[in-house]
Short mmCIF file of C-alpha atoms in Angstrom, two decimals:
data_model
loop_
_atom_site.label_atom_id
_atom_site.label_comp_id
_atom_site.label_asym_id
_atom_site.label_seq_id
_atom_site.Cartn_x
_atom_site.Cartn_y
_atom_site.Cartn_z
CA MET A 935 30.17 17.60 18.32
CA ASN A 936 34.09 16.63 19.50
CA LYS A 937 37.18 15.34 18.38
CA VAL A 938 39.11 16.28 19.65
CA SER A 939 41.47 12.99 21.80
CA SER A 940 43.03 13.92 24.96
CA SER A 941 46.95 12.31 23.86
CA VAL A 942 48.74 10.73 20.36
CA ALA A 943 48.53 7.74 21.82
CA ASP A 944 44.95 7.98 22.42
CA ALA A 945 44.51 8.96 18.76
CA VAL A 946 46.42 6.33 17.23
CA ALA A 947 45.40 3.20 19.84
CA ALA A 948 42.65 1.69 16.64
CA ILE A 949 45.30 1.59 14.45
CA PRO A 950 45.91 -2.34 13.77
CA ASP A 951 48.05 -4.51 11.67
CA GLY A 952 48.12 -4.51 7.94
CA ALA A 953 46.72 -1.07 7.92
CA GLN A 954 47.11 1.22 4.72
CA ILE A 955 48.01 4.46 6.27
CA MET A 956 48.26 8.44 4.23
CA ILE A 957 51.34 11.07 6.64
CA GLY A 958 50.74 14.31 5.22
CA GLY A 959 54.23 16.49 4.75
CA PHE A 960 56.63 17.02 1.54
CA GLY A 961 60.24 16.15 2.77
CA GLY A 962 59.66 17.71 6.43
CA SER A 963 57.65 19.95 5.95
CA GLY A 964 53.68 19.24 7.11
CA ALA A 965 54.30 15.85 8.84
CA PRO A 966 52.86 15.15 11.97
CA VAL A 967 55.95 13.64 13.72
CA GLU A 968 54.23 13.39 17.04
CA LEU A 969 51.39 11.41 16.57
CA ILE A 970 54.04 9.17 14.44
CA HIS A 971 56.39 8.22 17.08
CA ALA A 972 53.25 7.44 19.00
CA LEU A 973 52.84 5.35 16.30
CA ILE A 974 55.90 4.00 17.05
CA ASP A 975 55.69 3.35 20.71
CA ARG A 976 52.54 1.20 20.49
CA PHE A 977 54.59 -1.19 18.21
CA ARG A 978 57.66 -1.49 20.74
CA ALA A 979 55.33 -1.79 23.51
CA THR A 980 52.57 -4.05 22.47
CA GLY A 981 54.40 -5.60 18.39
CA SER A 982 51.57 -4.09 16.94
CA PRO A 983 50.84 -1.59 14.52
CA LYS A 984 52.85 -4.37 11.77
CA ALA A 985 53.29 -4.52 8.04
CA ILE A 986 52.17 -1.23 7.57
CA THR A 987 52.05 0.08 3.82
CA ILE A 988 52.80 3.52 3.77
CA ILE A 989 51.44 6.68 1.68
CA ASN A 990 53.81 9.75 1.25
CA ASN A 991 55.13 11.71 -0.60
CA ASN A 992 58.86 10.44 0.15
CA ALA A 993 60.24 7.05 1.95
CA GLY A 994 61.78 9.13 5.27
CA ASN A 995 64.35 11.04 5.65
CA GLY A 996 67.19 10.79 9.02
CA GLY A 997 65.95 8.36 11.92
CA ILE A 998 62.97 10.32 12.93
CA GLY A 999 59.52 10.08 11.54
CA ILE A 1000 58.43 7.28 8.46
CA ALA A 1001 62.63 6.18 8.78
CA ALA A 1002 62.13 5.46 11.79
CA MET A 1003 59.38 3.21 11.54
CA ILE A 1004 60.72 1.72 9.03
CA ARG A 1005 64.26 1.04 11.06
CA ALA A 1006 61.39 -0.22 13.31
CA GLY A 1007 60.38 -2.90 10.88
CA MET A 1008 57.07 -2.06 11.32
CA VAL A 1009 56.73 -1.00 7.23
CA ARG A 1010 55.64 -3.62 4.72
CA LYS A 1011 55.53 -1.23 1.92
CA ILE A 1012 55.71 2.12 0.55
CA ILE A 1013 53.42 3.75 -2.06
CA CYS A 1014 55.79 7.08 -2.62
CA SER A 1015 57.06 9.15 -5.84
CA PHE A 1016 60.60 10.26 -3.97
CA PRO A 1017 61.86 7.16 -1.92
CA ARG A 1018 65.52 8.68 -3.42
CA SER A 1019 65.91 12.14 -0.92
CA SER A 1020 69.27 12.37 1.01
CA ASN A 1021 68.76 11.54 4.23
CA ALA A 1022 67.04 8.34 3.12
CA GLU A 1023 69.51 5.22 4.28
CA ALA A 1024 66.48 3.56 6.38
CA PHE A 1025 64.84 2.97 3.10
CA ASN A 1026 67.50 2.26 1.42
CA GLU A 1027 69.01 0.33 3.17
CA LYS A 1028 65.46 -2.02 3.42
CA TYR A 1029 64.81 -2.33 -0.76
CA LEU A 1030 68.23 -3.18 -1.62
CA ALA A 1031 67.87 -5.81 0.74
CA GLY A 1032 64.20 -6.54 -0.43
CA GLU A 1033 62.97 -6.04 2.20
CA ILE A 1034 59.96 -3.94 1.91
CA GLU A 1035 58.58 -3.21 -1.05
CA LEU A 1036 57.45 -0.06 -3.68
CA GLU A 1037 54.91 1.49 -5.53
CA LEU A 1038 56.36 4.56 -7.73
CA VAL A 1039 53.98 7.13 -8.42
CA PRO A 1040 54.56 10.45 -9.55
CA GLN A 1041 53.59 13.13 -7.59
CA GLY A 1042 51.02 15.03 -9.38
CA THR A 1043 49.04 10.89 -9.96
CA LEU A 1044 49.83 10.77 -6.70
CA ALA A 1045 48.02 13.77 -5.56
CA GLU A 1046 45.26 13.41 -7.63
CA ARG A 1047 44.77 10.09 -7.01
CA ILE A 1048 44.69 10.41 -3.07
CA ARG A 1049 42.10 13.41 -3.98
CA ALA A 1050 39.72 11.43 -6.68
CA ALA A 1051 39.60 8.65 -3.88
CA GLY A 1052 38.68 11.81 -1.17
CA ALA A 1053 36.39 12.50 -3.96
CA GLY A 1054 34.42 8.97 -4.44
CA ILE A 1055 36.04 9.03 -8.51
CA PRO A 1056 37.27 5.55 -8.87
CA ALA A 1057 39.43 6.44 -11.93
CA PHE A 1058 40.59 9.47 -14.00
CA TYR A 1059 42.56 9.90 -17.06
CA THR A 1060 45.79 11.95 -17.06
CA PRO A 1061 48.73 12.66 -19.66
CA THR A 1062 51.41 12.09 -16.76
CA SER A 1063 53.45 9.26 -17.52
CA PHE A 1064 52.00 7.94 -21.17
CA GLY A 1065 54.96 6.23 -22.98
CA THR A 1066 57.04 5.78 -19.52
CA GLU A 1067 57.74 2.29 -17.46
CA LEU A 1068 54.85 3.14 -15.19
CA ALA A 1069 52.50 3.48 -17.17
CA GLU A 1070 53.08 -0.49 -18.18
CA GLY A 1071 49.98 -2.07 -18.12
CA LYS A 1072 47.59 0.60 -17.73
CA PRO A 1073 44.45 1.70 -20.10
CA THR A 1074 45.19 4.78 -22.11
CA GLU A 1075 42.14 5.90 -23.98
CA GLU A 1076 42.90 9.17 -26.68
CA PHE A 1077 41.15 12.29 -25.67
CA ASP A 1078 41.05 15.21 -28.87
CA GLY A 1079 43.81 13.63 -30.36
CA LYS A 1080 46.27 13.32 -26.99
CA MET A 1081 47.13 9.92 -25.09
CA TYR A 1082 46.03 9.68 -21.74
CA VAL A 1083 46.71 7.03 -18.77
CA ARG A 1084 44.19 5.95 -16.85
CA GLU A 1085 44.75 6.14 -12.98
CA ARG A 1086 42.77 4.33 -10.05
CA TRP A 1087 41.97 6.27 -6.48
CA LEU A 1088 44.06 5.22 -3.83
CA LYS A 1089 42.38 5.35 -0.65
CA ALA A 1090 43.21 4.33 3.30
CA ASP A 1091 42.30 3.13 5.79
CA PHE A 1092 43.86 5.95 8.52
CA ALA A 1093 45.14 9.00 7.28
CA LEU A 1094 47.74 10.97 10.05
CA ILE A 1095 48.46 14.46 9.24
CA LYS A 1096 49.06 17.71 10.68
CA GLY A 1097 48.01 20.94 11.01
CA GLN A 1098 48.42 24.73 12.67
CA LYS A 1099 45.44 25.53 14.25
CA GLY A 1100 42.79 23.38 14.81
CA ASP A 1101 38.83 23.42 16.92
CA HIS A 1102 36.74 20.91 17.94
CA ALA A 1103 34.90 20.58 15.37
CA GLY A 1104 38.20 19.21 12.90
CA ASN A 1105 38.64 22.10 11.19
CA LEU A 1106 42.16 22.65 10.00
CA THR A 1107 44.34 26.02 8.96
CA TYR A 1108 47.47 24.66 7.30
CA ARG A 1109 51.35 26.19 8.04
CA LEU A 1110 53.25 27.79 5.11
CA ALA A 1111 54.23 25.20 3.15
CA GLY A 1112 53.35 22.59 5.52
CA ARG A 1113 49.72 21.99 3.44
CA ASN A 1114 50.94 19.67 0.63
CA PHE A 1115 49.39 16.53 1.14
CA ASN A 1116 47.29 17.41 4.26
CA PRO A 1117 44.42 17.99 2.95
CA LEU A 1118 43.99 15.56 -0.25
CA MET A 1119 45.09 12.50 2.79
CA ALA A 1120 41.97 14.09 5.09
CA MET A 1121 39.26 13.62 2.23
CA ALA A 1122 40.96 9.87 1.50
CA ALA A 1123 40.98 8.35 4.71
CA ASP A 1124 37.81 6.23 6.41
CA THR A 1125 39.64 7.58 9.92
CA THR A 1126 40.99 10.76 10.11
CA ILE A 1127 44.07 11.68 13.03
CA ALA A 1128 44.80 15.26 12.99
CA GLN A 1129 47.02 17.05 14.98
CA VAL A 1130 46.88 20.83 15.53
CA ALA A 1131 49.49 23.41 17.30
CA GLU A 1132 46.26 25.62 18.12
CA LEU A 1133 43.57 23.43 19.31
CA GLY A 1134 40.38 25.48 20.38
CA GLU A 1135 36.79 25.66 20.24
CA PRO A 1136 34.77 26.03 17.24
CA GLY A 1137 34.89 29.52 16.44
CA THR A 1138 37.84 30.10 17.48
CA ILE A 1139 39.06 29.65 13.11
CA ASP A 1140 37.27 32.25 10.69
CA PRO A 1141 35.15 30.59 8.50
CA GLU A 1142 36.85 32.19 5.63
CA HIS A 1143 39.90 30.52 6.65
CA VAL A 1144 39.35 27.27 7.74
CA VAL A 1145 41.07 25.01 4.42
CA THR A 1146 40.12 21.21 5.57
CA PRO A 1147 36.40 21.78 7.24
CA GLY A 1148 36.01 19.27 9.79
CA ILE A 1149 33.41 16.38 7.89
CA PHE A 1150 36.77 15.19 6.32
CA VAL A 1151 38.06 14.93 10.23
CA ASP A 1152 37.46 12.47 12.21
CA MET A 1153 39.59 12.75 15.79
CA VAL A 1154 42.06 16.08 16.78
CA VAL A 1155 44.82 15.64 18.74
CA GLU A 1156 46.51 18.97 20.29
CA VAL A 1157 50.63 18.84 20.09
CA PRO A 1158 51.58 22.28 21.35
CA ALA A 1159 54.89 23.35 19.82
CA PRO A 1160 55.31 20.34 17.61
CA GLU A 1161 58.86 18.84 15.99
CA GLN A 1162 59.78 20.10 12.42
CA GLU A 1163 61.35 17.20 10.49
CA GLU A 1164 63.67 18.49 8.81
CA VAL A 1165 64.95 20.16 11.78
CA LEU A 1166 65.24 16.98 13.91
CA VAL A 1167 67.15 15.41 10.85
CA ARG A 1168 69.74 17.96 10.51
CA LYS A 1169 70.17 17.56 14.51
CA GLY A 1170 70.81 14.32 13.94
CA VAL A 1171 68.30 13.05 15.76
CA ILE A 1172 67.01 9.11 16.40
CA TYR A 1173 63.91 8.61 17.20
CA MET B 191 86.87 23.64 -37.01
CA SER B 192 90.70 24.66 -35.87
CA GLY B 193 91.06 25.85 -32.76
CA PHE B 194 87.56 25.18 -30.82
CA ASN B 195 87.54 22.65 -28.35
CA LEU B 196 84.79 21.00 -27.18
CA MET B 197 85.77 20.74 -23.44
CA GLU B 198 86.89 23.56 -22.74
CA ASP B 199 84.94 26.14 -24.94
CA LYS B 200 81.53 24.83 -24.22
CA LEU B 201 79.21 27.20 -22.09
CA THR B 202 79.17 27.08 -17.65
CA ASN B 203 75.31 25.40 -16.48
CA ALA B 204 76.01 29.04 -15.20
CA GLN B 205 76.08 30.62 -19.10
CA ILE B 206 73.36 28.52 -20.19
CA ALA B 207 71.14 29.33 -17.68
CA TRP B 208 71.77 32.77 -18.27
CA ARG B 209 70.98 32.22 -21.83
CA ALA B 210 67.45 30.19 -21.23
CA ALA B 211 66.60 33.67 -18.72
CA GLN B 212 66.66 35.92 -21.62
CA ASP B 213 64.04 33.83 -22.85
CA LEU B 214 61.59 34.45 -19.49
CA GLU B 215 58.34 36.37 -20.90
CA ASP B 216 57.37 39.22 -18.61
CA GLY B 217 54.37 37.91 -16.21
CA SER B 218 55.13 35.03 -16.73
CA TYR B 219 54.45 31.45 -14.50
CA VAL B 220 57.58 29.42 -14.22
CA ASN B 221 58.32 26.28 -13.24
CA LEU B 222 61.68 25.32 -12.73
CA GLY B 223 62.92 22.00 -12.02
CA ILE B 224 65.10 20.88 -9.28
CA GLY B 225 68.98 21.56 -9.59
CA PHE B 226 70.48 23.12 -12.53
CA PRO B 227 67.22 25.24 -13.60
CA GLU B 228 66.88 26.41 -10.37
CA MET B 229 69.64 28.64 -11.20
CA ILE B 230 67.88 29.98 -14.07
CA ALA B 231 65.91 32.35 -11.20
CA LYS B 232 70.02 34.48 -10.95
CA PHE B 233 69.89 35.52 -14.14
CA GLN B 234 66.26 36.70 -14.64
CA PRO B 235 66.25 40.00 -16.91
CA GLU B 236 65.34 42.79 -14.74
CA GLY B 237 62.39 44.96 -15.90
CA ARG B 238 60.39 41.43 -15.92
CA GLU B 239 58.05 39.78 -13.50
CA VAL B 240 57.61 35.69 -13.12
CA THR B 241 55.74 34.69 -10.69
CA TYR B 242 57.91 31.07 -9.88
CA HIS B 243 55.48 27.63 -9.03
CA THR B 244 57.43 24.41 -6.95
CA GLU B 245 54.64 21.91 -6.81
CA ASN B 246 54.74 21.63 -3.61
CA GLY B 247 52.39 24.38 -3.09
CA VAL B 248 53.78 27.49 -3.44
CA LEU B 249 53.12 30.30 -6.48
CA GLY B 250 55.10 33.36 -5.91
CA PHE B 251 58.85 32.38 -3.96
CA GLY B 252 61.21 34.43 -4.04
CA LYS B 253 64.96 33.84 -2.66
CA ALA B 254 66.76 31.94 -0.68
CA PRO B 255 66.84 32.69 2.75
CA ALA B 256 69.96 33.95 4.96
CA PRO B 257 71.64 31.24 6.35
CA GLY B 258 70.13 30.43 9.87
CA GLU B 259 66.83 32.60 8.70
CA GLU B 260 65.64 29.46 7.44
CA ASP B 261 61.88 28.43 8.77
CA TRP B 262 61.78 24.57 7.18
CA ASP B 263 58.07 24.45 6.75
CA LEU B 264 58.59 27.06 3.72
CA ILE B 265 60.80 24.84 1.60
CA ASN B 266 60.05 24.46 -2.18
CA ALA B 267 60.09 20.80 -4.14
CA GLY B 268 64.00 20.23 -3.91
CA LYS B 269 63.26 20.92 -0.32
CA LYS B 270 65.45 23.92 -0.25
CA ALA B 271 64.37 27.08 2.44
CA ILE B 272 62.45 29.77 0.92
CA THR B 273 61.22 32.99 1.15
CA LEU B 274 57.89 34.64 -0.25
CA ASN B 275 57.37 37.51 -2.78
CA PRO B 276 54.27 39.78 -2.10
CA GLY B 277 51.47 38.55 -3.69
CA ALA B 278 52.98 34.24 -3.17
CA SER B 279 50.07 32.14 -1.75
CA PHE B 280 49.56 28.55 -0.86
CA PHE B 281 48.04 25.63 -1.97
CA HIS B 282 47.67 21.50 -1.82
CA HIS B 283 48.93 19.31 -3.54
CA ALA B 284 46.38 18.89 -6.39
CA ASP B 285 46.08 22.17 -7.06
CA SER B 286 49.58 22.86 -7.49
CA PHE B 287 49.23 20.16 -9.90
CA SER B 288 46.21 21.04 -11.32
CA MET B 289 47.97 23.99 -12.90
CA VAL B 290 51.05 22.10 -14.04
CA ARG B 291 49.14 19.70 -15.94
CA GLY B 292 45.98 22.03 -16.60
CA GLY B 293 48.01 24.30 -18.80
CA HIS B 294 48.67 27.50 -16.23
CA LEU B 295 51.66 27.17 -16.55
CA ASP B 296 53.77 29.31 -19.95
CA LEU B 297 57.13 27.62 -19.35
CA ALA B 298 58.74 24.38 -17.18
CA VAL B 299 62.39 23.41 -17.43
CA LEU B 300 63.98 20.58 -16.56
CA GLY B 301 67.37 18.53 -16.87
CA ALA B 302 68.11 15.97 -19.28
CA TYR B 303 70.29 12.89 -19.71
CA GLN B 304 68.53 12.40 -23.37
CA VAL B 305 66.13 13.98 -25.27
CA ALA B 306 65.08 12.84 -28.75
CA GLN B 307 65.12 15.11 -32.36
CA ASN B 308 60.64 13.93 -31.45
CA GLY B 309 60.30 15.93 -28.00
CA ASP B 310 61.09 12.27 -26.11
CA LEU B 311 62.80 13.20 -22.87
CA ALA B 312 64.72 10.92 -20.53
CA ASN B 313 65.90 12.28 -16.82
CA TRP B 314 64.86 10.16 -13.92
CA ARG B 315 66.30 7.45 -14.57
CA VAL B 316 69.44 5.85 -16.39
CA GLY B 317 69.24 2.01 -15.61
CA SER B 318 67.34 -1.05 -13.84
CA LYS B 319 69.90 -0.45 -10.22
CA GLY B 320 69.52 1.20 -7.59
CA VAL B 321 66.71 3.80 -5.91
CA PRO B 322 63.97 4.28 -8.63
CA ALA B 323 62.60 8.17 -7.82
CA VAL B 324 60.61 10.27 -10.42
CA GLY B 325 58.95 13.08 -8.06
CA GLY B 326 57.08 15.49 -10.62
CA ALA B 327 59.20 14.98 -13.50
CA MET B 328 56.83 12.62 -14.95
CA ASP B 329 54.13 15.27 -14.41
CA LEU B 330 55.50 18.62 -15.95
CA VAL B 331 56.03 17.29 -19.08
CA HIS B 332 52.66 17.82 -19.48
CA GLY B 333 50.92 20.82 -19.54
CA ALA B 334 52.90 24.22 -20.01
CA LYS B 335 52.89 26.09 -23.30
CA ARG B 336 55.80 25.86 -23.26
CA VAL B 337 58.75 22.54 -21.84
CA ALA B 338 62.45 23.66 -22.21
CA VAL B 339 65.96 21.75 -21.46
CA VAL B 340 68.93 22.73 -19.99
CA THR B 341 71.50 20.75 -20.75
CA ASP B 342 75.36 20.37 -21.53
CA HIS B 343 75.84 19.01 -25.10
CA VAL B 344 77.40 15.74 -24.71
CA THR B 345 78.00 13.45 -21.63
CA LYS B 346 80.79 13.12 -19.97
CA ASP B 347 82.73 10.71 -22.10
CA GLY B 348 82.14 12.84 -25.26
CA GLY B 349 78.92 10.98 -26.08
CA PRO B 350 75.46 12.82 -27.76
CA LYS B 351 73.07 13.80 -25.21
CA LEU B 352 70.66 14.81 -28.45
CA VAL B 353 69.73 11.75 -30.27
CA GLU B 354 67.10 10.10 -32.97
CA THR B 355 65.59 7.67 -30.07
CA CYS B 356 66.33 7.89 -25.57
CA THR B 357 68.13 4.39 -25.04
CA PHE B 358 67.19 5.88 -21.04
CA PRO B 359 63.56 4.99 -19.41
CA LEU B 360 61.11 7.98 -20.86
CA THR B 361 60.10 10.66 -19.20
CA GLY B 362 57.23 11.71 -21.62
CA VAL B 363 57.16 11.32 -24.63
CA GLY B 364 56.85 14.23 -27.69
CA CYS B 365 57.31 16.99 -24.83
CA VAL B 366 59.96 18.83 -24.86
CA THR B 367 59.62 22.49 -27.36
CA ARG B 368 63.67 23.94 -26.79
CA VAL B 369 66.50 23.01 -25.71
CA TYR B 370 69.54 25.03 -24.19
CA THR B 371 72.67 23.76 -24.59
CA SER B 372 76.58 24.35 -23.94
CA LEU B 373 77.22 24.67 -27.33
CA ALA B 374 73.49 25.40 -28.99
CA VAL B 375 70.09 26.20 -28.45
CA ILE B 376 67.66 24.13 -30.64
CA ASP B 377 63.72 23.64 -30.42
CA ILE B 378 62.18 20.83 -31.70
CA ALA B 379 59.50 21.34 -34.64
CA ASP B 380 57.41 18.62 -36.37
CA GLY B 381 60.30 15.60 -35.09
CA ARG B 382 63.26 17.52 -36.55
CA PHE B 383 65.85 19.36 -34.06
CA VAL B 384 66.08 22.54 -35.65
CA LEU B 385 69.08 24.61 -35.06
CA ARG B 386 68.08 28.70 -34.09
CA GLU B 387 71.94 29.30 -32.26
CA LYS B 388 74.62 27.78 -32.20
CA LEU B 389 78.34 29.02 -30.64
CA PRO B 390 80.61 31.05 -32.82
CA GLY B 391 83.08 29.00 -32.84
CA ILE B 392 81.74 25.35 -33.36
CA SER B 393 81.51 24.94 -37.31
CA MET B 394 78.21 23.48 -38.05
CA ALA B 395 80.14 20.02 -38.64
CA ALA B 396 81.64 19.80 -35.66
CA LEU B 397 78.74 20.60 -34.08
CA GLN B 398 76.57 17.47 -35.92
CA ALA B 399 79.64 15.97 -35.29
CA VAL B 400 78.50 15.68 -31.23
CA THR B 401 74.74 15.92 -31.76
CA GLY B 402 73.35 12.29 -32.58
CA ALA B 403 70.72 13.32 -34.67
CA THR B 404 70.45 15.54 -37.80
CA LEU B 405 70.10 19.20 -37.02
CA HIS B 406 68.01 21.15 -39.52
CA THR B 407 68.06 24.56 -39.79
CA GLU B 408 65.14 27.24 -41.20
CA GLY B 409 66.72 30.78 -42.44
CA GLU B 410 69.75 31.76 -40.31
CA VAL B 411 71.37 30.70 -37.31
CA GLY B 412 71.79 33.21 -34.37
CA ASP B 413 75.13 33.66 -32.55
CA LEU B 414 75.26 32.18 -29.51
CA VAL B 415 76.52 34.80 -27.44
CA VAL B 416 76.36 35.27 -23.55
CA LEU B 417 78.32 37.14 -20.87
CA GLU B 418 81.79 35.81 -20.23
CA ASP B 419 82.56 36.75 -16.48
CA ILE B 420 79.17 34.73 -14.82
#
């Protein structure tokens, strides 16, 4: 089985208007910068894909990655836990102008909703947010004397994720804290596209070290020496 | 109380963090919230081993790297660069919050806008303006064996932060077990504030006057003693 895509442009070519896209990373760690920028390149050249819903922990930083998608006008809605980062002007401006929709989800609930989708579990109960405004309208139930909130799975059409090593079968490892949401999103999307810094034949990753098994990955594309989002933000790079 | 100036004689954030650090237990797993609570790690008492958890998937991180030595793939939940201690581990976000909600942490420490006498916490937003952001706060208040708050005892205007009922939007219901303030150490038990320690210079009446709900006592109230030169 060979899941290798020859370029980031090819990898994102089939993403349509209105797609719901999970994008891996937490802040700048583990963010698939090159895949995001390939999507922006396509939008600039063709006007598509537009009206995207992004699922990420944050809402973009500086002028690159998700922030650049927002500035380009491709994004209709963001589902995230913490949009208010120090360099989140791109999102803030659109949000305060009423030009982008926000669904705010507690971070652990966001992770578990994504995991549940990947695991075929349509809903689950969590103590998180009980008694708060983020639980308004959601069913609650008492278990063993404590109150819990019912939350639904969260699926996506596509996931864009960043691995460190990958093989032709889609097996992945991650780098340091860049793992974060990436393995969960890989499970929860209809089509998962992974960029990796090192791509090899099956067998190049010790099976004991595989973090995401290839069954969860549809396409893998090699991006040697990938950009690191936080480094770009600190340099003030605008894409 | 004559001689006690609330704004001048109260503890600094560093002193509050130092006091909270004295309760870090040897062998414990601890999550320190972004900002002020993170300072507690600096004052970890010698001879006690504490393993720090951060929501974005690291257990066993250490001090910040030297400037210029940062690897920005290795950060904590506050997006600050970190280093790893021997025995550290990485995991994905669902495992990370399983550690939180699943009761595996011994202690979580958070900041607060308001804490109510029944343990309700408000610490994520003060009104309906601006961009709302919750992060992991609503998760972190559930599951840890102890959920502590570090905070100034009063607001910048001198109003109480320890209250009968929170007026700001809640982060969690009945979740806080202990509060370390700039004037006192207070436990929350059976829906009441129970005063454990107070600064020796402040009278009970003066402390009660800046607290928005009744302070109860059980036995002797200890002196809140901290290092002077931090």
